[in-house]
C-alpha cells in the first residue's frame, strides 16, 4: 500500500445496520454464546422430554428456549429502530477518512480523529467492518456503503494498525495472516 493513501466514504446509518451490529456484538460475546447454548439446550430438552415434563416444566423450558432465540432478537430489533430515531448523529451521513494517521469521522462542522493505537479491535463480518474504540463502542462501516472499496479498506486497516495492539477478528484475522 502506498504511503499517505486515503480512503474516504460516507455512511448513512440505517436501523438494519445497527441491528446487524447489535446481533453480531451480542452473539459473539461470552454471555450471548452462553445464552444461545442454554436456549438450544432448553429447546432440545423440551422436544426430547416433552411427554415426561410437567406443564410447569414445559412452560419454563419454552420460555428459556425462546429467550435468546426469539425474545432477545426482537428486543434488539426494537432497540435498533428507536436508537435510529433518537440519535441526531444518524439523521445525516457520517463521513469517514481512513489514512495512516487514523480514522477521521466528520459531520457538518464537527470532526474527530482516532489514532490507530487508540483502537481496541477491528472485526470484519460478512456485511460490515466494526471498528471498536473500546469493548462496547464501535464505528460501523457497512460494506454496502463502501462503493466497492471493502477490500481496499480492509487491507488499509491491517496495514495502518500493524504496529499497534489492535485485535483483528473475523475476516480481518484472515487478512492479517495473508500478509
C-alpha positions as protocol buffer text, in pm:
chain_id: "A"
residue {
  index: 1
  type: UNK
  ca { x: 0 y: 0 z: 0 }
}
residue {
  index: 2
  type: UNK
  ca { x: 137 y: 338 z: -94 }
}
residue {
  index: 3
  type: UNK
  ca { x: 216 y: 589 z: 180 }
}
residue {
  index: 4
  type: UNK
  ca { x: -33 y: 867 z: 254 }
}
residue {
  index: 5
  type: UNK
  ca { x: -311 y: 676 z: 82 }
}
residue {
  index: 6
  type: UNK
  ca { x: -656 y: 786 z: 193 }
}
residue {
  index: 7
  type: UNK
  ca { x: -988 y: 613 z: 166 }
}
residue {
  index: 8
  type: UNK
  ca { x: -1297 y: 828 z: 203 }
}
residue {
  index: 9
  type: UNK
  ca { x: -1659 y: 723 z: 220 }
}
residue {
  index: 10
  type: UNK
  ca { x: -1989 y: 821 z: 375 }
}
residue {
  index: 11
  type: UNK
  ca { x: -2227 y: 610 z: 578 }
}
residue {
  index: 12
  type: UNK
  ca { x: -2595 y: 686 z: 609 }
}
residue {
  index: 13
  type: UNK
  ca { x: -2679 y: 469 z: 906 }
}
residue {
  index: 14
  type: UNK
  ca { x: -2997 y: 261 z: 897 }
}
residue {
  index: 15
  type: UNK
  ca { x: -3175 y: 62 z: 1166 }
}
residue {
  index: 16
  type: UNK
  ca { x: -3084 y: -254 z: 972 }
}
residue {
  index: 17
  type: UNK
  ca { x: -2711 y: -182 z: 1003 }
}
residue {
  index: 18
  type: UNK
  ca { x: -2749 y: -103 z: 1373 }
}
residue {
  index: 19
  type: UNK
  ca { x: -2943 y: -429 z: 1415 }
}
residue {
  index: 20
  type: UNK
  ca { x: -2674 y: -631 z: 1234 }
}
residue {
  index: 21
  type: UNK
  ca { x: -2410 y: -476 z: 1461 }
}
residue {
  index: 22
  type: UNK
  ca { x: -2613 y: -543 z: 1775 }
}
residue {
  index: 23
  type: UNK
  ca { x: -2678 y: -905 z: 1678 }
}
residue {
  index: 24
  type: UNK
  ca { x: -2311 y: -962 z: 1595 }
}
residue {
  index: 25
  type: UNK
  ca { x: -2191 y: -789 z: 1911 }
}
residue {
  index: 26
  type: UNK
  ca { x: -2434 y: -979 z: 2135 }
}
residue {
  index: 27
  type: UNK
  ca { x: -2398 y: -1325 z: 1986 }
}
residue {
  index: 28
  type: UNK
  ca { x: -2019 y: -1307 z: 1971 }
}
residue {
  index: 29
  type: UNK
  ca { x: -1986 y: -1223 z: 2339 }
}
residue {
  index: 30
  type: UNK
  ca { x: -1949 y: -1482 z: 2617 }
}
residue {
  index: 31
  type: UNK
  ca { x: -2294 y: -1401 z: 2759 }
}
residue {
  index: 32
  type: UNK
  ca { x: -2457 y: -1418 z: 2415 }
}
residue {
  index: 33
  type: UNK
  ca { x: -2298 y: -1752 z: 2330 }
}
residue {
  index: 34
  type: UNK
  ca { x: -2387 y: -1893 z: 2672 }
}
residue {
  index: 35
  type: UNK
  ca { x: -2746 y: -1772 z: 2639 }
}
residue {
  index: 36
  type: UNK
  ca { x: -2775 y: -1921 z: 2292 }
}
residue {
  index: 37
  type: UNK
  ca { x: -2641 y: -2257 z: 2416 }
}
residue {
  index: 38
  type: UNK
  ca { x: -2884 y: -2255 z: 2710 }
}
residue {
  index: 39
  type: UNK
  ca { x: -3175 y: -2172 z: 2480 }
}
residue {
  index: 40
  type: UNK
  ca { x: -3084 y: -2451 z: 2238 }
}
residue {
  index: 41
  type: UNK
  ca { x: -3040 y: -2698 z: 2524 }
}
residue {
  index: 42
  type: UNK
  ca { x: -3380 y: -2598 z: 2669 }
}
residue {
  index: 43
  type: UNK
  ca { x: -3542 y: -2641 z: 2327 }
}
residue {
  index: 44
  type: UNK
  ca { x: -3378 y: -2982 z: 2281 }
}
residue {
  index: 45
  type: UNK
  ca { x: -3485 y: -3088 z: 2631 }
}
residue {
  index: 46
  type: UNK
  ca { x: -3839 y: -2968 z: 2562 }
}
residue {
  index: 47
  type: UNK
  ca { x: -3859 y: -3171 z: 2240 }
}
residue {
  index: 48
  type: UNK
  ca { x: -3688 y: -3486 z: 2368 }
}
residue {
  index: 49
  type: UNK
  ca { x: -3861 y: -3498 z: 2708 }
}
residue {
  index: 50
  type: UNK
  ca { x: -4195 y: -3342 z: 2616 }
}
residue {
  index: 51
  type: UNK
  ca { x: -4412 y: -3632 z: 2734 }
}
residue {
  index: 52
  type: UNK
  ca { x: -4223 y: -3666 z: 3064 }
}
residue {
  index: 53
  type: UNK
  ca { x: -4228 y: -3298 z: 3161 }
}
residue {
  index: 54
  type: UNK
  ca { x: -4492 y: -3137 z: 3379 }
}
residue {
  index: 55
  type: UNK
  ca { x: -4688 y: -2842 z: 3242 }
}
residue {
  index: 56
  type: UNK
  ca { x: -4481 y: -2607 z: 3459 }
}
residue {
  index: 57
  type: UNK
  ca { x: -4152 y: -2756 z: 3330 }
}
residue {
  index: 58
  type: UNK
  ca { x: -4274 y: -2729 z: 2970 }
}
residue {
  index: 59
  type: UNK
  ca { x: -4356 y: -2363 z: 3026 }
}
residue {
  index: 60
  type: UNK
  ca { x: -4016 y: -2291 z: 3182 }
}
residue {
  index: 61
  type: UNK
  ca { x: -3831 y: -2478 z: 2904 }
}
residue {
  index: 62
  type: UNK
  ca { x: -4032 y: -2295 z: 2638 }
}
residue {
  index: 63
  type: UNK
  ca { x: -3952 y: -1955 z: 2792 }
}
residue {
  index: 64
  type: UNK
  ca { x: -3581 y: -2036 z: 2828 }
}
residue {
  index: 65
  type: UNK
  ca { x: -3572 y: -2172 z: 2470 }
}
residue {
  index: 66
  type: UNK
  ca { x: -3742 y: -1862 z: 2332 }
}
residue {
  index: 67
  type: UNK
  ca { x: -3535 y: -1613 z: 2529 }
}
residue {
  index: 68
  type: UNK
  ca { x: -3221 y: -1592 z: 2309 }
}
residue {
  index: 69
  type: UNK
  ca { x: -3382 y: -1742 z: 2000 }
}
residue {
  index: 70
  type: UNK
  ca { x: -3688 y: -1513 z: 1977 }
}
residue {
  index: 71
  type: UNK
  ca { x: -3728 y: -1254 z: 2255 }
}
residue {
  index: 72
  type: UNK
  ca { x: -3374 y: -1114 z: 2256 }
}
residue {
  index: 73
  type: UNK
  ca { x: -3354 y: -1066 z: 1876 }
}
residue {
  index: 74
  type: UNK
  ca { x: -3694 y: -893 z: 1881 }
}
residue {
  index: 75
  type: UNK
  ca { x: -3583 y: -670 z: 2169 }
}
residue {
  index: 76
  type: UNK
  ca { x: -3267 y: -577 z: 1978 }
}
residue {
  index: 77
  type: UNK
  ca { x: -3475 y: -502 z: 1667 }
}
residue {
  index: 78
  type: UNK
  ca { x: -3694 y: -259 z: 1860 }
}
residue {
  index: 79
  type: UNK
  ca { x: -3391 y: -104 z: 2027 }
}
residue {
  index: 80
  type: UNK
  ca { x: -3217 y: -56 z: 1691 }
}
residue {
  index: 81
  type: UNK
  ca { x: -3520 y: 117 z: 1544 }
}
residue {
  index: 82
  type: UNK
  ca { x: -3559 y: 351 z: 1843 }
}
residue {
  index: 83
  type: UNK
  ca { x: -3185 y: 425 z: 1850 }
}
residue {
  index: 84
  type: UNK
  ca { x: -3210 y: 524 z: 1485 }
}
residue {
  index: 85
  type: UNK
  ca { x: -3500 y: 760 z: 1561 }
}
residue {
  index: 86
  type: UNK
  ca { x: -3344 y: 915 z: 1872 }
}
residue {
  index: 87
  type: UNK
  ca { x: -2984 y: 969 z: 1758 }
}
residue {
  index: 88
  type: UNK
  ca { x: -2914 y: 1303 z: 1595 }
}
residue {
  index: 89
  type: UNK
  ca { x: -2587 y: 1165 z: 1457 }
}
residue {
  index: 90
  type: UNK
  ca { x: -2775 y: 912 z: 1243 }
}
residue {
  index: 91
  type: UNK
  ca { x: -3001 y: 1171 z: 1076 }
}
residue {
  index: 92
  type: UNK
  ca { x: -2725 y: 1274 z: 834 }
}
residue {
  index: 93
  type: UNK
  ca { x: -2443 y: 1074 z: 673 }
}
residue {
  index: 94
  type: UNK
  ca { x: -2121 y: 1029 z: 868 }
}
residue {
  index: 95
  type: UNK
  ca { x: -1813 y: 1099 z: 657 }
}
residue {
  index: 96
  type: UNK
  ca { x: -1501 y: 891 z: 714 }
}
residue {
  index: 97
  type: UNK
  ca { x: -1141 y: 936 z: 607 }
}
residue {
  index: 98
  type: UNK
  ca { x: -905 y: 646 z: 667 }
}
residue {
  index: 99
  type: UNK
  ca { x: -532 y: 716 z: 642 }
}
residue {
  index: 100
  type: UNK
  ca { x: -207 y: 641 z: 826 }
}
residue {
  index: 101
  type: UNK
  ca { x: -298 y: 897 z: 1095 }
}
residue {
  index: 102
  type: UNK
  ca { x: -615 y: 714 z: 1193 }
}
residue {
  index: 103
  type: UNK
  ca { x: -987 y: 726 z: 1132 }
}
residue {
  index: 104
  type: UNK
  ca { x: -1145 y: 1067 z: 1098 }
}
residue {
  index: 105
  type: UNK
  ca { x: -1520 y: 1092 z: 1130 }
}
residue {
  index: 106
  type: UNK
  ca { x: -1695 y: 1416 z: 1040 }
}
residue {
  index: 107
  type: UNK
  ca { x: -2044 y: 1551 z: 1011 }
}
residue {
  index: 108
  type: UNK
  ca { x: -2134 y: 1910 z: 935 }
}
residue {
  index: 109
  type: UNK
  ca { x: -1865 y: 2124 z: 1102 }
}
residue {
  index: 110
  type: UNK
  ca { x: -1756 y: 1866 z: 1361 }
}
residue {
  index: 111
  type: UNK
  ca { x: -1464 y: 1629 z: 1311 }
}
residue {
  index: 112
  type: UNK
  ca { x: -1274 y: 1383 z: 1527 }
}
residue {
  index: 113
  type: UNK
  ca { x: -971 y: 1164 z: 1453 }
}
residue {
  index: 114
  type: UNK
  ca { x: -894 y: 847 z: 1640 }
}
residue {
  index: 115
  type: UNK
  ca { x: -539 y: 721 z: 1603 }
}
residue {
  index: 116
  type: UNK
  ca { x: -481 y: 354 z: 1522 }
}
residue {
  index: 117
  type: UNK
  ca { x: -311 y: 293 z: 1855 }
}
residue {
  index: 118
  type: UNK
  ca { x: -627 y: 410 z: 2036 }
}
residue {
  index: 119
  type: UNK
  ca { x: -842 y: 137 z: 1883 }
}
residue {
  index: 120
  type: UNK
  ca { x: -938 y: -180 z: 2068 }
}
residue {
  index: 121
  type: UNK
  ca { x: -1025 y: -420 z: 1785 }
}
residue {
  index: 122
  type: UNK
  ca { x: -1137 y: -441 z: 1424 }
}
residue {
  index: 123
  type: UNK
  ca { x: -1383 y: -706 z: 1315 }
}
residue {
  index: 124
  type: UNK
  ca { x: -1487 y: -796 z: 964 }
}
residue {
  index: 125
  type: UNK
  ca { x: -1823 y: -969 z: 935 }
}
residue {
  index: 126
  type: UNK
  ca { x: -1996 y: -1072 z: 615 }
}
residue {
  index: 127
  type: UNK
  ca { x: -2160 y: -732 z: 568 }
}
residue {
  index: 128
  type: UNK
  ca { x: -1972 y: -487 z: 792 }
}
residue {
  index: 129
  type: UNK
  ca { x: -1642 y: -370 z: 934 }
}
residue {
  index: 130
  type: UNK
  ca { x: -1675 y: -298 z: 1307 }
}
residue {
  index: 131
  type: UNK
  ca { x: -1402 y: -75 z: 1441 }
}
residue {
  index: 132
  type: UNK
  ca { x: -1412 y: -74 z: 1822 }
}
residue {
  index: 133
  type: UNK
  ca { x: -1268 y: 214 z: 2020 }
}
residue {
  index: 134
  type: UNK
  ca { x: -1341 y: 16 z: 2339 }
}
residue {
  index: 135
  type: UNK
  ca { x: -1525 y: -306 z: 2433 }
}
residue {
  index: 136
  type: UNK
  ca { x: -1869 y: -161 z: 2354 }
}
residue {
  index: 137
  type: UNK
  ca { x: -1848 y: 137 z: 2115 }
}
residue {
  index: 138
  type: UNK
  ca { x: -1783 y: 80 z: 1750 }
}
residue {
  index: 139
  type: UNK
  ca { x: -1775 y: 256 z: 1418 }
}
residue {
  index: 140
  type: UNK
  ca { x: -1995 y: 61 z: 1179 }
}
residue {
  index: 141
  type: UNK
  ca { x: -1876 y: 54 z: 820 }
}
residue {
  index: 142
  type: UNK
  ca { x: -2139 y: -128 z: 612 }
}
residue {
  index: 143
  type: UNK
  ca { x: -1972 y: -285 z: 310 }
}
residue {
  index: 144
  type: UNK
  ca { x: -2267 y: -167 z: 102 }
}
residue {
  index: 145
  type: UNK
  ca { x: -2160 y: 194 z: 174 }
}
residue {
  index: 146
  type: UNK
  ca { x: -1804 y: 143 z: 52 }
}
residue {
  index: 147
  type: UNK
  ca { x: -1865 y: 164 z: -325 }
}
residue {
  index: 148
  type: UNK
  ca { x: -1659 y: -148 z: -393 }
}
residue {
  index: 149
  type: UNK
  ca { x: -1372 y: -35 z: -165 }
}
residue {
  index: 150
  type: UNK
  ca { x: -1426 y: -307 z: 102 }
}
residue {
  index: 151
  type: UNK
  ca { x: -1109 y: -500 z: 17 }
}
residue {
  index: 152
  type: UNK
  ca { x: -906 y: -181 z: -11 }
}
residue {
  index: 153
  type: UNK
  ca { x: -1039 y: -64 z: 327 }
}
residue {
  index: 154
  type: UNK
  ca { x: -970 y: -400 z: 491 }
}
residue {
  index: 155
  type: UNK
  ca { x: -613 y: -403 z: 362 }
}
residue {
  index: 156
  type: UNK
  ca { x: -558 y: -41 z: 467 }
}
residue {
  index: 157
  type: UNK
  ca { x: -679 y: -107 z: 822 }
}
residue {
  index: 158
  type: UNK
  ca { x: -446 y: -407 z: 852 }
}
residue {
  index: 159
  type: UNK
  ca { x: -155 y: -201 z: 721 }
}
residue {
  index: 160
  type: UNK
  ca { x: -217 y: 107 z: 933 }
}
residue {
  index: 161
  type: UNK
  ca { x: -272 y: -85 z: 1257 }
}
residue {
  index: 162
  type: UNK
  ca { x: 17 y: -331 z: 1214 }
}
residue {
  index: 163
  type: UNK
  ca { x: 239 y: -172 z: 1481 }
}
residue {
  index: 164
  type: UNK
  ca { x: -40 y: -142 z: 1738 }
}
residue {
  index: 165
  type: UNK
  ca { x: -212 y: -372 z: 1987 }
}
residue {
  index: 166
  type: UNK
  ca { x: -540 y: -366 z: 1788 }
}
residue {
  index: 167
  type: UNK
  ca { x: -702 y: -711 z: 1780 }
}
residue {
  index: 168
  type: UNK
  ca { x: -811 y: -838 z: 1440 }
}
residue {
  index: 169
  type: UNK
  ca { x: -1112 y: -1069 z: 1435 }
}
residue {
  index: 170
  type: UNK
  ca { x: -1340 y: -1228 z: 1177 }
}
residue {
  index: 171
  type: UNK
  ca { x: -1224 y: -1166 z: 822 }
}
residue {
  index: 172
  type: UNK
  ca { x: -961 y: -919 z: 947 }
}
residue {
  index: 173
  type: UNK
  ca { x: -771 y: -1205 z: 1112 }
}
residue {
  index: 174
  type: UNK
  ca { x: -750 y: -1380 z: 775 }
}
residue {
  index: 175
  type: UNK
  ca { x: -637 y: -1058 z: 603 }
}
residue {
  index: 176
  type: UNK
  ca { x: -365 y: -1012 z: 864 }
}
residue {
  index: 177
  type: UNK
  ca { x: -226 y: -1366 z: 824 }
}
residue {
  index: 178
  type: UNK
  ca { x: -221 y: -1333 z: 444 }
}
residue {
  index: 179
  type: UNK
  ca { x: 32 y: -1050 z: 466 }
}
